[in-house]
Coordinates of N, CA and C and ligand atoms in Angstrom, one line a residue:
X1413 N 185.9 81.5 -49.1 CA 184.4 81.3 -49.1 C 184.1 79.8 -49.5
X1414 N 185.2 79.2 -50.5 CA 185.1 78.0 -51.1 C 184.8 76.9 -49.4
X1415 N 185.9 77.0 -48.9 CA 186.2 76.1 -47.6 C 185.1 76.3 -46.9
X1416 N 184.8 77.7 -46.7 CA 183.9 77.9 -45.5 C 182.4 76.8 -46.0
X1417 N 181.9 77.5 -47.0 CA 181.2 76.6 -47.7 C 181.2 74.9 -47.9
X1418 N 182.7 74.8 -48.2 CA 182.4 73.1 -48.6 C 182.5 72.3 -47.0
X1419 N 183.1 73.1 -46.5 CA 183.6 72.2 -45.0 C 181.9 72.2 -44.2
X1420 N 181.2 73.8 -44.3 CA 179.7 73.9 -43.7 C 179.3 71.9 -44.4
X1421 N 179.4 72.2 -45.4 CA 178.4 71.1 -46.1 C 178.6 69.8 -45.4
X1422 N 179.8 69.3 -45.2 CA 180.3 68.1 -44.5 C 179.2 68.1 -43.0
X1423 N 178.7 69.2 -42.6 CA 177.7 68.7 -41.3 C 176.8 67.7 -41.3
X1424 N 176.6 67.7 -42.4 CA 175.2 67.0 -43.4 C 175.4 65.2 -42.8
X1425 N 177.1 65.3 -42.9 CA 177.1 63.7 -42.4 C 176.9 63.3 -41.0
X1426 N 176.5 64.2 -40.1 CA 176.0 64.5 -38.5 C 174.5 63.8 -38.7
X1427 N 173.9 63.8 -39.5 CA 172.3 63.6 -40.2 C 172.9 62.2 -40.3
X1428 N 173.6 61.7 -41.5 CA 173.5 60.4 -41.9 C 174.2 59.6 -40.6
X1429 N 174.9 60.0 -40.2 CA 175.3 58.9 -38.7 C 174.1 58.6 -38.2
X1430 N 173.3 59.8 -38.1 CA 171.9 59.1 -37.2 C 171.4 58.0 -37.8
X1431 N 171.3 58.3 -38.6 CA 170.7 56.9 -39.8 C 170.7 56.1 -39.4
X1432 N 172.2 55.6 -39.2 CA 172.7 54.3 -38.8 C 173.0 53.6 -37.3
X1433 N 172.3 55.1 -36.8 CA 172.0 54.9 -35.1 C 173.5 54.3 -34.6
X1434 N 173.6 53.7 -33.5 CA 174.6 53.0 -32.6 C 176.3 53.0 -33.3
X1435 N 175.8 52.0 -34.9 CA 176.5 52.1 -35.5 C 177.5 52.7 -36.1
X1436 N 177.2 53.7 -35.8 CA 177.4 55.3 -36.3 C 178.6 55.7 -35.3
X1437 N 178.4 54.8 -34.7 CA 179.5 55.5 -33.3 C 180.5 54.6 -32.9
X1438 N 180.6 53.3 -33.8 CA 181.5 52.0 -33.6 C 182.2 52.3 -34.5
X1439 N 183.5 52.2 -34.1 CA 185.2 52.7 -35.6 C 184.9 51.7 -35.9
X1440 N 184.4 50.2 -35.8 CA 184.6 49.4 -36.6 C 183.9 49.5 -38.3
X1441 N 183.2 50.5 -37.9 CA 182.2 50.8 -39.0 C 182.8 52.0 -40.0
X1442 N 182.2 51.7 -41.2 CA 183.0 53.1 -41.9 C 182.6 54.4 -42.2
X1443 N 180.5 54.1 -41.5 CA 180.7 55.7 -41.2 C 180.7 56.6 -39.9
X1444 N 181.8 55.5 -39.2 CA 182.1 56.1 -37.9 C 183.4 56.9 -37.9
X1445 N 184.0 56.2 -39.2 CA 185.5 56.6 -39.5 C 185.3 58.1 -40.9
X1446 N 184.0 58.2 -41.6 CA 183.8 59.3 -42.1 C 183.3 60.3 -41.6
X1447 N 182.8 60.1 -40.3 CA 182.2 61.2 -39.5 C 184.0 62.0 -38.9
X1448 N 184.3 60.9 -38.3 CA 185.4 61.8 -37.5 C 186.7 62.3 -38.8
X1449 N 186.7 61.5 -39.8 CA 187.6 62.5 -40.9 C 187.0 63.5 -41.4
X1450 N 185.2 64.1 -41.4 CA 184.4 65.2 -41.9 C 185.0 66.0 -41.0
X1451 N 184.7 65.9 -39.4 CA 184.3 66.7 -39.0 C 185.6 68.0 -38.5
X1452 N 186.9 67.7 -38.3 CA 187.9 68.5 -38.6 C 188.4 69.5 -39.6
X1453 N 187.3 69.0 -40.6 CA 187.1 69.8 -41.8 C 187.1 71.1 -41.8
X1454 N 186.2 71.5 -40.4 CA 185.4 73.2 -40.0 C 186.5 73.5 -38.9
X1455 N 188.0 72.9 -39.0 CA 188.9 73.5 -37.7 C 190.1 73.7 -38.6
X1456 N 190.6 72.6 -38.9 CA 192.2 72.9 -39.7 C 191.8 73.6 -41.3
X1457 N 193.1 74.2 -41.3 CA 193.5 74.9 -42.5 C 192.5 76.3 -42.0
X1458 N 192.6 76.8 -40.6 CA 191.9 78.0 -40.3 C 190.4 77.6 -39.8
X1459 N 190.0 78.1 -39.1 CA 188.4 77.2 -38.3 C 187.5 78.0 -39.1
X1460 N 186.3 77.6 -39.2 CA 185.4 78.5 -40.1 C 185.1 79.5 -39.6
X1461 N 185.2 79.8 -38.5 CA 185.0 81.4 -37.7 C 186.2 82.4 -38.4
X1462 N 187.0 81.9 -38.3 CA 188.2 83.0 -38.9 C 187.9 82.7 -40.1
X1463 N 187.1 82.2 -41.0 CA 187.3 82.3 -42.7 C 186.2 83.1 -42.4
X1464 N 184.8 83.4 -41.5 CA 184.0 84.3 -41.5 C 184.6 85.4 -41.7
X1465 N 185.4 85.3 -40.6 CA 186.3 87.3 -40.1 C 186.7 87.6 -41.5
X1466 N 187.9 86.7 -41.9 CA 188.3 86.9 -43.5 C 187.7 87.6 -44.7
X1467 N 186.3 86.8 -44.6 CA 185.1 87.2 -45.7 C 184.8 88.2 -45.2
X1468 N 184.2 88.9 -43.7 CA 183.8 90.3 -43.3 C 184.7 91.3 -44.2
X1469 N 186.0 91.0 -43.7 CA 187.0 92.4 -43.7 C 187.0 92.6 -45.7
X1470 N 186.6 92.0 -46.5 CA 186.4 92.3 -47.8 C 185.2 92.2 -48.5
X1471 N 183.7 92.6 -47.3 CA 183.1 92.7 -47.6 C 182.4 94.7 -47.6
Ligands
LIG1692 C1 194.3 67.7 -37.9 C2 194.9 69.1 -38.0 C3 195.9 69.4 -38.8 C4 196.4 70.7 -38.9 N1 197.5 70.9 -39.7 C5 198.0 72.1 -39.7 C6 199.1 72.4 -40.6 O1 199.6 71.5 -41.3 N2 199.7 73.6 -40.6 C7 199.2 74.6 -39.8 O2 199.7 75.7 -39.8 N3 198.1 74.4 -39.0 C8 197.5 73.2 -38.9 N4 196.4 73.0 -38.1 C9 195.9 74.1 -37.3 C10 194.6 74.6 -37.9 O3 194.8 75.1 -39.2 C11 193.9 75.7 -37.1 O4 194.5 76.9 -37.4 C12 194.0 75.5 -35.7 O5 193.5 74.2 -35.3 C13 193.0 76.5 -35.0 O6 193.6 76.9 -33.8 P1 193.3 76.1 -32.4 O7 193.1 74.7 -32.6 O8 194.4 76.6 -31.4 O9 191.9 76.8 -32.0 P2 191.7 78.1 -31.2 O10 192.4 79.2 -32.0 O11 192.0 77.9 -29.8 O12 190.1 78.3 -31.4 C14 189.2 77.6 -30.6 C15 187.8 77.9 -31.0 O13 187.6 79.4 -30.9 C16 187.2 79.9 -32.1 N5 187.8 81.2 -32.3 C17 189.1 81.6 -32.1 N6 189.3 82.9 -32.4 C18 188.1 83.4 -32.7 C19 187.7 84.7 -33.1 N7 188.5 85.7 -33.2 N8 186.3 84.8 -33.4 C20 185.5 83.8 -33.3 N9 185.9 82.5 -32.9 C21 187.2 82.3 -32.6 C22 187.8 79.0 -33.2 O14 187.0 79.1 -34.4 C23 187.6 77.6 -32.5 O15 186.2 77.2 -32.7 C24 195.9 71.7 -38.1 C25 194.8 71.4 -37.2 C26 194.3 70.1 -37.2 C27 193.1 69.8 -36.2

């Protein structure tokens, strides 16, 4: 529940790229390089769909 939760939260930085418009999308920049280390967040160590199923079955 922890992951599924903390990795949800990491979307938030999908918001702040916009921020920074264009920017946001040049690796030269560093929150082009914190977007793409967030966003794997909601796949490895189990995708957040299977931590859903997980939570179902002991609900
Ligand atoms: C950078 C990185 C490092 C990793 N390191 C490791 C590691 O060290 N050790 C390790 O064991 N694994 C590792 N993995 C694998 C990771 O933990 C995931 O298990 C794996 O990426 C998910 O399988 P898949 O990519 O084949 O996606 P798929 O299983 O093909 O899934 C594709 C999409 O379908 C969805 N989906 C699949 N089944 C269902 C379902 N039943 N219901 C609803 N939606 C579903 C998924 O949520 C996903 O969005 C790593 C992955 C990445 C990206």
């Amino acid at each position: 529940m922890a992951k599924l939760w903390a990795s949800d939260a990491t979307k938030a930085i999908d918001d702040l790229l916009q921020v920074f418009g264009g920017y946001g999308y040049i690796r030269d920049y560093p929150i082009a390089r914190a977007y793409a280390d967030a966003r794997p967040n909601r796949i490895y160590a189990g995708t957040n769909e299977i931590m859903k199923e997980i939570i179902a079955r002991s609900l």
